[in-house]
PDB file of C-alpha atoms in Angstrom:
ATOM      1  CA  MET A   1     -27.361  24.979   4.483  1.00 39.00           C
ATOM      2  CA  SER A   2     -23.175  24.259   2.746  1.00 36.00           C
ATOM      3  CA  THR A   3     -22.943  21.097   1.002  1.00 37.00           C
ATOM      4  CA  GLY A   4     -19.225  21.468   0.952  1.00 40.00           C
ATOM      5  CA  SER A   5     -19.402  20.927   5.046  1.00 41.00           C
ATOM      6  CA  LEU A   6     -21.614  18.497   4.644  1.00 46.00           C
ATOM      7  CA  PRO A   7     -19.878  15.105   5.848  1.00 47.00           C
ATOM      8  CA  ARG A   8     -18.615  13.445   2.400  1.00 48.00           C
ATOM      9  CA  ILE A   9     -20.694  10.229   2.347  1.00 42.00           C
ATOM     10  CA  LEU A  10     -23.707  13.186   2.081  1.00 50.00           C
ATOM     11  CA  ARG A  11     -21.776  14.963  -0.829  1.00 43.00           C
ATOM     12  CA  PRO A  12     -22.858  12.332  -3.375  1.00 36.00           C
ATOM     13  CA  LEU A  13     -26.744  13.632  -2.824  1.00 36.00           C
ATOM     14  CA  ARG A  14     -26.123  17.247  -4.017  1.00 36.00           C
ATOM     15  CA  ALA A  15     -28.630  19.018  -5.759  1.00 32.00           C
ATOM     16  CA  ALA A  16     -32.501  18.377  -6.104  1.00 35.00           C
ATOM     17  CA  ALA A  17     -32.522  14.902  -4.123  1.00 37.00           C
ATOM     18  CA  LEU A  18     -29.620  16.439  -1.080  1.00 34.00           C
ATOM     19  CA  THR A  19     -31.527  19.436  -0.848  1.00 33.00           C
ATOM     20  CA  THR A  20     -34.863  17.721  -0.690  1.00 36.00           C
ATOM     21  CA  LEU A  21     -33.717  15.342   1.745  1.00 38.00           C
ATOM     22  CA  LEU A  22     -32.208  17.622   4.120  1.00 38.00           C
ATOM     23  CA  LEU A  23     -34.297  20.718   4.031  1.00 36.00           C
ATOM     24  CA  ALA A  24     -37.646  18.557   5.249  1.00 37.00           C
ATOM     25  CA  GLY A  25     -34.998  17.086   7.883  1.00 37.00           C
ATOM     26  CA  VAL A  26     -34.363  20.140   9.272  1.00 34.00           C
ATOM     27  CA  ALA A  27     -37.811  21.540   8.973  1.00 33.00           C
ATOM     28  CA  ALA A  28     -39.151  18.350  11.203  1.00 34.00           C
ATOM     29  CA  CYS A  29     -36.337  19.632  13.745  1.00 34.00           C
ATOM     30  CA  GLY A  30     -37.260  23.246  13.701  1.00 32.00           C
ATOM     31  CA  GLY A  31     -35.041  25.295  11.743  1.00 30.00           C
ATOM     32  CA  GLU A  32     -31.264  25.692  11.359  1.00 22.00           C
ATOM     33  CA  GLY A  33     -29.570  27.543  13.918  1.00 28.00           C
ATOM     34  CA  HIS A  34     -27.066  25.974  16.919  1.00 30.00           C
ATOM     35  CA  LYS A  35     -25.355  27.571  19.985  1.00 33.00           C
ATOM     36  CA  SER A  36     -22.781  27.377  21.810  1.00 31.00           C
ATOM     37  CA  SER A  37     -22.490  24.287  24.350  1.00 34.00           C
ATOM     38  CA  ALA A  38     -20.480  22.150  25.749  1.00 34.00           C
ATOM     39  CA  SER A  39     -21.356  18.862  24.047  1.00 34.00           C
ATOM     40  CA  ASP A  40     -20.151  15.288  25.334  1.00 37.00           C
ATOM     41  CA  ALA A  41     -21.314  12.752  25.683  1.00 41.00           C
ATOM     42  CA  SER A  42     -18.549  15.560  28.055  1.00 35.00           C
ATOM     43  CA  THR A  43     -16.825  19.763  26.553  1.00 34.00           C
ATOM     44  CA  ALA A  44     -19.885  21.005  24.052  1.00 36.00           C
ATOM     45  CA  SER A  45     -23.468  18.926  24.943  1.00 39.00           C
ATOM     46  CA  PRO A  46     -25.756  19.612  28.390  1.00 42.00           C
ATOM     47  CA  LYS A  47     -25.493  15.711  28.500  1.00 50.00           C
ATOM     48  CA  SER A  48     -22.921  13.564  29.357  1.00 42.00           C
ATOM     49  CA  ALA A  49     -22.569  10.500  27.029  1.00 44.00           C
ATOM     50  CA  GLU A  50     -19.398  10.488  29.405  1.00 43.00           C
ATOM     51  CA  PRO A  51     -19.281  11.909  32.630  1.00 40.00           C
ATOM     52  CA  ARG A  52     -20.001  15.464  32.516  1.00 36.00           C
ATOM     53  CA  PRO A  53     -22.693  16.847  34.950  1.00 33.00           C
ATOM     54  CA  SER A  54     -26.239  16.903  33.542  1.00 34.00           C
ATOM     55  CA  SER A  55     -28.760  19.075  34.652  1.00 33.00           C
ATOM     56  CA  ALA A  56     -31.207  15.945  33.776  1.00 36.00           C
ATOM     57  CA  ALA A  57     -32.190  13.989  37.074  1.00 36.00           C
ATOM     58  CA  PRO A  58     -31.844  10.258  36.745  1.00 37.00           C
ATOM     59  CA  ALA A  59     -35.308   8.295  35.717  1.00 37.00           C
ATOM     60  CA  ASP A  60     -36.650   7.066  38.355  1.00 35.00           C
ATOM     61  CA  LYS A  61     -35.820   3.171  38.691  1.00 33.00           C
ATOM     62  CA  GLY A  62     -38.842   1.206  36.873  1.00 34.00           C
ATOM     63  CA  ALA A  63     -40.078   4.296  35.100  1.00 36.00           C
ATOM     64  CA  ALA A  64     -39.251   3.531  32.019  1.00 38.00           C
ATOM     65  CA  GLY A  65     -41.947   5.115  29.888  1.00 36.00           C
ATOM     66  CA  LYS A  66     -43.813   4.103  26.710  1.00 37.00           C
ATOM     67  CA  GLY A  67     -40.339   3.055  24.823  1.00 37.00           C
ATOM     68  CA  SER A  68     -39.211   1.109  27.859  1.00 33.00           C
ATOM     69  CA  THR A  69     -39.439  -2.841  26.552  1.00 34.00           C
ATOM     70  CA  SER A  70     -37.871  -4.011  23.343  1.00 35.00           C
ATOM     71  CA  LYS A  71     -39.861  -6.927  21.577  1.00 36.00           C
ATOM     72  CA  THR A  72     -36.812  -7.492  19.802  1.00 36.00           C
ATOM     73  CA  ALA A  73     -35.164 -10.072  21.815  1.00 35.00           C
ATOM     74  CA  PRO A  74     -31.225 -10.035  21.604  1.00 34.00           C
ATOM     75  CA  ALA A  75     -29.744 -10.916  18.740  1.00 35.00           C
ATOM     76  CA  GLU A  76     -27.536 -14.743  18.537  1.00 40.00           C
ATOM     77  CA  GLU A  77     -23.755 -14.854  19.491  1.00 55.00           C
ATOM     78  CA  HIS A  78     -22.866 -16.516  16.577  1.00 64.00           C
ATOM     79  CA  PRO A  79     -22.533 -14.689  13.209  1.00 71.00           C
ATOM     80  CA  GLY A  80     -23.723 -15.692  10.447  1.00 75.00           C
ATOM     81  CA  ASP A  81     -22.415 -15.710   6.288  1.00 86.00           C
ATOM     82  CA  GLY A  82     -22.490 -12.946   5.066  1.00 94.00           C
ATOM     83  CA  PRO A  83     -20.685  -9.801   3.930  1.00 96.00           C
ATOM     84  CA  LEU A  84     -19.639  -9.066   6.642  1.00 98.00           C
ATOM     85  CA  LYS A  85     -17.870 -12.521   7.728  1.00 97.00           C
ATOM     86  CA  GLY A  86     -14.984 -12.074   9.623  1.00 97.00           C
ATOM     87  CA  LYS A  87     -15.547  -8.102  10.537  1.00 98.00           C
ATOM     88  CA  VAL A  88     -15.391  -7.708  14.303  1.00 98.00           C
ATOM     89  CA  VAL A  89     -18.017  -4.857  15.141  1.00 98.00           C
ATOM     90  CA  VAL A  90     -17.933  -3.614  18.871  1.00 98.00           C
ATOM     91  CA  ILE A  91     -21.195  -1.597  20.061  1.00 98.00           C
ATOM     92  CA  ASP A  92     -21.417   0.589  23.444  1.00 98.00           C
ATOM     93  CA  PRO A  93     -24.427   1.202  24.808  1.00 98.00           C
ATOM     94  CA  GLY A  94     -24.644   3.914  26.937  1.00 98.00           C
ATOM     95  CA  HIS A  95     -24.036   4.320  30.507  1.00 98.00           C
ATOM     96  CA  ASN A  96     -25.893   1.085  32.657  1.00 98.00           C
ATOM     97  CA  ILE A  97     -29.324   1.673  33.865  1.00 97.00           C
ATOM     98  CA  HIS A  98     -28.341   0.709  37.110  1.00 98.00           C
ATOM     99  CA  ASN A  99     -25.672   3.061  37.787  1.00 98.00           C
ATOM    100  CA  GLN A 100     -28.010   5.088  40.173  1.00 96.00           C
ATOM    101  CA  ASP A 101     -27.696   2.843  42.421  1.00 98.00           C
ATOM    102  CA  HIS A 102     -23.935   2.697  42.937  1.00 98.00           C
ATOM    103  CA  PRO A 103     -22.983   6.748  42.946  1.00 98.00           C
ATOM    104  CA  ALA A 104     -20.174   6.058  44.477  1.00 98.00           C
ATOM    105  CA  GLU A 105     -18.745   3.319  41.711  1.00 98.00           C
ATOM    106  CA  ILE A 106     -19.404   5.844  39.251  1.00 98.00           C
ATOM    107  CA  ASN A 107     -18.074   8.849  40.860  1.00 98.00           C
ATOM    108  CA  ARG A 108     -14.707   7.587  41.486  1.00 98.00           C
ATOM    109  CA  GLN A 109     -12.269   8.891  39.041  1.00 98.00           C
ATOM    110  CA  VAL A 110     -10.614   7.143  36.263  1.00 98.00           C
ATOM    111  CA  GLU A 111      -7.708   8.120  33.710  1.00 97.00           C
ATOM    112  CA  ALA A 112      -9.549   9.426  30.397  1.00 98.00           C
ATOM    113  CA  GLY A 113      -6.399  10.311  28.295  1.00 97.00           C
ATOM    114  CA  ASN A 114      -6.544  13.616  28.295  1.00 95.00           C
ATOM    115  CA  GLY A 115      -7.328  13.787  32.109  1.00 96.00           C
ATOM    116  CA  ARG A 116      -9.128  11.956  34.229  1.00 97.00           C
ATOM    117  CA  LYS A 117     -13.395  11.723  35.243  1.00 96.00           C
ATOM    118  CA  GLU A 118     -15.553   9.901  36.670  1.00 98.00           C
ATOM    119  CA  CYS A 119     -15.909   6.545  35.997  1.00 98.00           C
ATOM    120  CA  ASP A 120     -19.688   6.847  34.606  1.00 98.00           C
ATOM    121  CA  THR A 121     -22.592   8.398  34.883  1.00 98.00           C
ATOM    122  CA  THR A 122     -26.500   8.020  35.055  1.00 97.00           C
ATOM    123  CA  GLY A 123     -27.112   9.383  31.852  1.00 98.00           C
ATOM    124  CA  THR A 124     -30.244  11.591  30.914  1.00 98.00           C
ATOM    125  CA  ALA A 125     -34.423  10.312  30.391  1.00 98.00           C
ATOM    126  CA  THR A 126     -37.304  12.094  28.358  1.00 98.00           C
ATOM    127  CA  ASN A 127     -39.883  13.711  31.200  1.00 97.00           C
ATOM    128  CA  SER A 128     -41.543  10.488  31.294  1.00 97.00           C
ATOM    129  CA  GLY A 129     -38.632   9.062  32.655  1.00 98.00           C
ATOM    130  CA  TYR A 130     -37.741   6.782  29.733  1.00 98.00           C
ATOM    131  CA  ALA A 131     -33.949   6.224  30.796  1.00 98.00           C
ATOM    132  CA  GLU A 132     -31.077   7.042  27.960  1.00 98.00           C
ATOM    133  CA  ALA A 133     -29.712   3.811  29.392  1.00 98.00           C
ATOM    134  CA  THR A 134     -32.821   1.993  28.653  1.00 98.00           C
ATOM    135  CA  PHE A 135     -32.446   3.675  24.630  1.00 98.00           C
ATOM    136  CA  SER A 136     -28.889   3.296  24.377  1.00 98.00           C
ATOM    137  CA  LEU A 137     -29.088  -0.859  25.130  1.00 98.00           C
ATOM    138  CA  ASP A 138     -32.158  -1.383  22.705  1.00 98.00           C
ATOM    139  CA  VAL A 139     -30.830   0.320  19.763  1.00 98.00           C
ATOM    140  CA  ALA A 140     -27.511  -1.578  20.536  1.00 98.00           C
ATOM    141  CA  HIS A 141     -29.609  -5.334  20.604  1.00 98.00           C
ATOM    142  CA  ARG A 142     -31.047  -3.968  17.102  1.00 98.00           C
ATOM    143  CA  ILE A 143     -27.986  -2.992  15.772  1.00 98.00           C
ATOM    144  CA  ARG A 144     -26.227  -6.569  17.228  1.00 98.00           C
ATOM    145  CA  ARG A 145     -28.437  -8.427  14.993  1.00 98.00           C
ATOM    146  CA  ILE A 146     -28.740  -6.575  11.880  1.00 98.00           C
ATOM    147  CA  LEU A 147     -24.523  -6.612  11.387  1.00 98.00           C
ATOM    148  CA  GLN A 148     -24.373 -10.377  13.054  1.00 97.00           C
ATOM    149  CA  ALA A 149     -26.910 -11.132   9.442  1.00 97.00           C
ATOM    150  CA  GLN A 150     -24.686  -9.926   7.574  1.00 97.00           C
ATOM    151  CA  GLY A 151     -21.972 -12.041   9.392  1.00 97.00           C
ATOM    152  CA  ALA A 152     -20.011  -9.868  11.583  1.00 98.00           C
ATOM    153  CA  THR A 153     -19.127 -10.452  15.162  1.00 98.00           C
ATOM    154  CA  VAL A 154     -19.954  -7.978  17.716  1.00 98.00           C
ATOM    155  CA  THR A 155     -19.793  -7.564  20.595  1.00 98.00           C
ATOM    156  CA  LEU A 156     -21.274  -5.459  23.194  1.00 98.00           C
ATOM    157  CA  THR A 157     -19.717  -3.857  26.642  1.00 98.00           C
ATOM    158  CA  HIS A 158     -22.250  -4.260  28.925  1.00 98.00           C
ATOM    159  CA  ASP A 159     -25.879  -5.903  28.049  1.00 98.00           C
ATOM    160  CA  GLY A 160     -27.133  -4.427  31.015  1.00 94.00           C
ATOM    161  CA  ASP A 161     -25.852  -7.327  33.022  1.00 95.00           C
ATOM    162  CA  ARG A 162     -23.260  -5.370  35.236  1.00 97.00           C
ATOM    163  CA  PRO A 163     -24.227  -3.640  38.539  1.00 97.00           C
ATOM    164  CA  TYR A 164     -22.345  -0.303  36.682  1.00 98.00           C
ATOM    165  CA  GLY A 165     -20.684   0.510  33.936  1.00 98.00           C
ATOM    166  CA  PRO A 166     -18.476   0.345  32.514  1.00 98.00           C
ATOM    167  CA  CYS A 167     -16.186   2.916  33.391  1.00 98.00           C
ATOM    168  CA  VAL A 168     -14.895   4.766  30.199  1.00 98.00           C
ATOM    169  CA  ASP A 169     -11.802   3.562  30.856  1.00 98.00           C
ATOM    170  CA  GLU A 170     -12.700  -0.561  30.307  1.00 98.00           C
ATOM    171  CA  ARG A 171     -15.468   0.565  27.374  1.00 98.00           C
ATOM    172  CA  ALA A 172     -12.368   1.713  25.228  1.00 98.00           C
ATOM    173  CA  GLU A 173     -10.044  -1.226  26.427  1.00 98.00           C
ATOM    174  CA  ILE A 174     -13.215  -3.897  25.186  1.00 98.00           C
ATOM    175  CA  GLY A 175     -12.474  -2.825  22.257  1.00 98.00           C
ATOM    176  CA  ASN A 176      -9.119  -2.420  21.939  1.00 98.00           C
ATOM    177  CA  LYS A 177      -8.936  -5.975  23.794  1.00 98.00           C
ATOM    178  CA  ALA A 178     -11.292  -7.365  20.642  1.00 98.00           C
ATOM    179  CA  HIS A 179      -9.087  -5.605  17.891  1.00 98.00           C
ATOM    180  CA  ALA A 180     -12.771  -4.336  16.845  1.00 98.00           C
ATOM    181  CA  ASP A 181     -12.569  -2.869  13.217  1.00 98.00           C
ATOM    182  CA  ALA A 182     -14.829  -0.278  13.861  1.00 98.00           C
ATOM    183  CA  SER A 183     -16.693   0.311  17.591  1.00 99.00           C
ATOM    184  CA  VAL A 184     -20.105   2.831  18.357  1.00 99.00           C
ATOM    185  CA  SER A 185     -21.018   4.141  21.734  1.00 98.00           C
ATOM    186  CA  VAL A 186     -24.832   4.984  21.472  1.00 99.00           C
ATOM    187  CA  HIS A 187     -26.857   7.518  23.299  1.00 98.00           C
ATOM    188  CA  ALA A 188     -29.278  10.032  23.607  1.00 98.00           C
ATOM    189  CA  ASP A 189     -28.151  13.866  24.479  1.00 98.00           C
ATOM    190  CA  GLY A 190     -30.230  15.789  27.579  1.00 98.00           C
ATOM    191  CA  ALA A 191     -29.801  19.077  26.310  1.00 98.00           C
ATOM    192  CA  ALA A 192     -32.544  22.520  26.416  1.00 98.00           C
ATOM    193  CA  PRO A 193     -36.068  21.703  25.086  1.00 98.00           C
ATOM    194  CA  GLY A 194     -35.974  23.236  21.515  1.00 98.00           C
ATOM    195  CA  ASP A 195     -32.375  21.441  20.300  1.00 98.00           C
ATOM    196  CA  ARG A 196     -33.238  19.164  17.632  1.00 98.00           C
ATOM    197  CA  GLY A 197     -31.709  16.325  15.845  1.00 98.00           C
ATOM    198  CA  PHE A 198     -28.456  14.059  15.674  1.00 98.00           C
ATOM    199  CA  HIS A 199     -24.133  14.132  15.988  1.00 98.00           C
ATOM    200  CA  VAL A 200     -22.098  12.105  15.704  1.00 98.00           C
ATOM    201  CA  ILE A 201     -18.623  12.447  18.039  1.00 98.00           C
ATOM    202  CA  LEU A 202     -15.403  12.413  16.801  1.00 98.00           C
ATOM    203  CA  PRO A 203     -11.848  11.965  18.421  1.00 98.00           C
ATOM    204  CA  ALA A 204      -9.610  14.798  18.644  1.00 98.00           C
ATOM    205  CA  LEU A 205      -6.003  14.003  17.927  1.00 98.00           C
ATOM    206  CA  VAL A 206      -4.723  13.232  21.719  1.00 98.00           C
ATOM    207  CA  LYS A 207      -0.784  12.792  22.370  1.00 97.00           C
ATOM    208  CA  ASN A 208       0.476  11.929  25.298  1.00 97.00           C
ATOM    209  CA  GLU A 209       1.697  10.062  27.600  1.00 96.00           C
ATOM    210  CA  GLN A 210      -1.778   8.303  28.446  1.00 96.00           C
ATOM    211  CA  ALA A 211      -3.450   8.249  25.077  1.00 98.00           C
ATOM    212  CA  ASP A 212      -2.259   8.733  21.070  1.00 98.00           C
ATOM    213  CA  THR A 213      -5.348   9.062  18.928  1.00 98.00           C
ATOM    214  CA  SER A 214      -3.166   9.652  15.727  1.00 98.00           C
ATOM    215  CA  ALA A 215      -3.723   6.784  14.506  1.00 98.00           C
ATOM    216  CA  ILE A 216      -7.396   6.174  14.883  1.00 98.00           C
ATOM    217  CA  VAL A 217      -8.648  10.628  14.183  1.00 98.00           C
ATOM    218  CA  GLY A 218      -8.831   9.398   9.327  1.00 98.00           C
ATOM    219  CA  PRO A 219     -10.773   6.235  10.018  1.00 98.00           C
ATOM    220  CA  SER A 220     -12.957   6.976  12.847  1.00 98.00           C
ATOM    221  CA  ARG A 221     -13.931  10.562  10.856  1.00 98.00           C
ATOM    222  CA  GLU A 222     -14.710   8.038   7.823  1.00 98.00           C
ATOM    223  CA  LEU A 223     -16.585   6.019   9.954  1.00 98.00           C
ATOM    224  CA  GLY A 224     -19.063   8.772  11.325  1.00 98.00           C
ATOM    225  CA  GLU A 225     -19.128  10.537   8.466  1.00 98.00           C
ATOM    226  CA  ARG A 226     -20.974   7.218   7.398  1.00 98.00           C
ATOM    227  CA  ILE A 227     -22.875   7.004  10.274  1.00 98.00           C
ATOM    228  CA  ALA A 228     -24.193  10.292   9.594  1.00 98.00           C
ATOM    229  CA  GLY A 229     -24.951  10.205   6.097  1.00 98.00           C
ATOM    230  CA  ASN A 230     -26.873   6.484   7.040  1.00 98.00           C
ATOM    231  CA  PHE A 231     -28.801   8.054   9.969  1.00 98.00           C
ATOM    232  CA  VAL A 232     -29.645  10.574   7.616  1.00 98.00           C
ATOM    233  CA  ARG A 233     -31.370   8.737   4.873  1.00 98.00           C
ATOM    234  CA  VAL A 234     -33.054   5.730   7.336  1.00 98.00           C
ATOM    235  CA  THR A 235     -34.353   8.017  10.245  1.00 98.00           C
ATOM    236  CA  GLY A 236     -35.261  10.905   8.302  1.00 97.00           C
ATOM    237  CA  SER A 237     -34.110  13.267  11.179  1.00 97.00           C
ATOM    238  CA  ALA A 238     -32.115  16.024  10.553  1.00 97.00           C
ATOM    239  CA  PRO A 239     -28.120  16.892  11.822  1.00 98.00           C
ATOM    240  CA  SER A 240     -28.506  18.849  15.709  1.00 98.00           C
ATOM    241  CA  ASN A 241     -29.572  22.750  15.649  1.00 98.00           C
ATOM    242  CA  TYR A 242     -27.199  23.397  18.746  1.00 98.00           C
ATOM    243  CA  VAL A 243     -24.130  20.600  17.843  1.00 97.00           C
ATOM    244  CA  GLY A 244     -21.639  20.259  15.050  1.00 97.00           C
ATOM    245  CA  LYS A 245     -23.078  23.803  12.889  1.00 96.00           C
ATOM    246  CA  GLY A 246     -25.383  21.114  10.854  1.00 96.00           C
ATOM    247  CA  THR A 247     -23.481  18.951  10.343  1.00 97.00           C
ATOM    248  CA  GLY A 248     -24.486  16.164  11.677  1.00 98.00           C
ATOM    249  CA  LEU A 249     -20.407  16.441  13.327  1.00 98.00           C
ATOM    250  CA  ASP A 250     -18.508  17.179  16.080  1.00 98.00           C
ATOM    251  CA  VAL A 251     -15.140  16.465  17.255  1.00 98.00           C
ATOM    252  CA  ARG A 252     -13.751  15.988  21.080  1.00 98.00           C
ATOM    253  CA  GLY A 253     -10.679  15.405  23.002  1.00 98.00           C
ATOM    254  CA  ASP A 254     -12.495  14.946  26.604  1.00 97.00           C
ATOM    255  CA  LEU A 255     -14.264  11.957  26.183  1.00 98.00           C
ATOM    256  CA  GLY A 256     -12.042   8.447  27.575  1.00 98.00           C
ATOM    257  CA  GLY A 257     -13.978   6.220  25.476  1.00 98.00           C
ATOM    258  CA  LEU A 258     -12.301   7.950  22.412  1.00 98.00           C
ATOM    259  CA  ASN A 259      -9.055   9.096  23.904  1.00 98.00           C
ATOM    260  CA  LEU A 260      -8.287   6.013  25.260  1.00 98.00           C
ATOM    261  CA  SER A 261      -9.147   3.766  22.125  1.00 98.00           C
ATOM    262  CA  LYS A 262      -6.982   2.005  19.398  1.00 98.00           C
ATOM    263  CA  VAL A 263      -9.332   1.026  17.095  1.00 98.00           C
ATOM    264  CA  PRO A 264     -11.761   3.594  14.911  1.00 99.00           C
ATOM    265  CA  LYS A 265     -14.113   4.847  17.724  1.00 99.00           C
ATOM    266  CA  VAL A 266     -17.538   7.400  17.291  1.00 99.00           C
ATOM    267  CA  PHE A 267     -20.236   8.144  19.826  1.00 98.00           C
ATOM    268  CA  ILE A 268     -23.474   8.855  18.015  1.00 98.00           C
ATOM    269  CA  GLU A 269     -26.329  11.126  20.298  1.00 98.00           C
ATOM    270  CA  CYS A 270     -29.269   9.872  18.571  1.00 98.00           C
ATOM    271  CA  GLY A 271     -31.645  12.953  19.563  1.00 98.00           C
ATOM    272  CA  ASN A 272     -32.288  14.732  22.551  1.00 98.00           C
ATOM    273  CA  MET A 273     -34.296  13.090  24.837  1.00 98.00           C
ATOM    274  CA  ARG A 274     -35.265  16.690  26.708  1.00 98.00           C
ATOM    275  CA  ASP A 275     -36.987  18.109  23.617  1.00 98.00           C
ATOM    276  CA  PRO A 276     -40.662  16.801  23.506  1.00 98.00           C
ATOM    277  CA  ASP A 277     -40.851  16.013  19.341  1.00 98.00           C
ATOM    278  CA  ASP A 278     -37.019  13.923  19.526  1.00 98.00           C
ATOM    279  CA  ALA A 279     -38.790  11.970  22.616  1.00 98.00           C
ATOM    280  CA  ALA A 280     -41.351  10.757  21.063  1.00 98.00           C
ATOM    281  CA  GLN A 281     -39.093   9.935  18.387  1.00 98.00           C
ATOM    282  CA  LEU A 282     -36.467   8.431  20.422  1.00 98.00           C
ATOM    283  CA  THR A 283     -39.188   6.168  22.796  1.00 98.00           C
ATOM    284  CA  ASP A 284     -41.413   4.740  19.297  1.00 98.00           C
ATOM    285  CA  GLU A 285     -39.680   1.050  18.846  1.00 98.00           C
ATOM    286  CA  ALA A 286     -40.357   1.502  14.833  1.00 98.00           C
ATOM    287  CA  TRP A 287     -38.560   4.793  14.734  1.00 98.00           C
ATOM    288  CA  ARG A 288     -35.761   2.647  17.137  1.00 98.00           C
ATOM    289  CA  GLU A 289     -35.293   0.349  14.342  1.00 98.00           C
ATOM    290  CA  LYS A 290     -34.601   2.615  11.844  1.00 98.00           C
ATOM    291  CA  ALA A 291     -32.145   4.567  14.106  1.00 99.00           C
ATOM    292  CA  ALA A 292     -29.896   1.352  14.784  1.00 99.00           C
ATOM    293  CA  GLN A 293     -30.846  -0.077  10.955  1.00 98.00           C
ATOM    294  CA  GLY A 294     -29.016   3.755  10.028  1.00 98.00           C
ATOM    295  CA  ILE A 295     -25.709   3.053  12.061  1.00 99.00           C
ATOM    296  CA  ALA A 296     -25.350  -0.886  11.370  1.00 98.00           C
ATOM    297  CA  ASN A 297     -25.864   0.668   7.782  1.00 98.00           C
ATOM    298  CA  GLY A 298     -22.745   3.216   8.458  1.00 98.00           C
ATOM    299  CA  ILE A 299     -20.795   0.511  10.328  1.00 98.00           C
ATOM    300  CA  SER A 300     -21.328  -1.522   7.118  1.00 98.00           C
ATOM    301  CA  ASP A 301     -20.027   0.738   4.289  1.00 98.00           C
ATOM    302  CA  PHE A 302     -17.386   1.605   6.111  1.00 98.00           C
ATOM    303  CA  LEU A 303     -16.203  -2.042   6.374  1.00 98.00           C
ATOM    304  CA  HIS A 304     -16.807  -2.550   2.812  1.00 93.00           C
ATOM    305  CA  GLY A 305     -14.492   0.906   2.780  1.00 83.00           C
TER     306      GLY A 305
END
């Protein structure tokens, strides 16, 4: 793996420290490699973090698996004092556990900034039935708690309290209306077994009558690089072996949540729910706390400049 292709946040770790860190992670993920795939949460990975047909069946109601219940209560809504006081962060938990009960609503077409697509999808699940929507909301709660303790004002796009959605266009608009300093959409992928690791999705340059990402492409990349570097360090996970060619980064122009954002925003696919080794991590509460800490550290680094 070439250090020149790594996110900038990883480059200070060159030589022995970098080699030890990344080789250990790649070994844990079954080695480096990639296949061409359609990833989105919609054109390059097998699961849609945002609408794209998934080969994974929706989780059965109530079948949340061993990782379904977080012991971490949602944080208070009011931030404390700290180094991030005055900063606004929007966390977007991917999908909604109730989406499967509202097929007509989530299948309706909405503007995605580069075409139209479904309002939302059900997301994927582990083979044991632990739903991506459950995972993403749990991690979002943990990120919120960590960042609020540092003084940030943190808003979630939903808190599991809606009948479905929000739609992808509304998810972007929530960040825009909050004038967020950073926005992150939390997901887990639904690729083939053997596909392992995380990747961060960055907005492509999209400029048309519906969307203009020109102002956020640069800062969003910086945000994504900071998150990728911290995610490696805190979780020990390696970058995806099937998306991003080992960098942990993927640029997408088909995601409404990115195309319609006017604030720095990225998606993170924390692992592959369809791979048994990744699934063992995603369903583990202690690992989810590490994932949240890695994401929060990346956001904090970005906001500190």
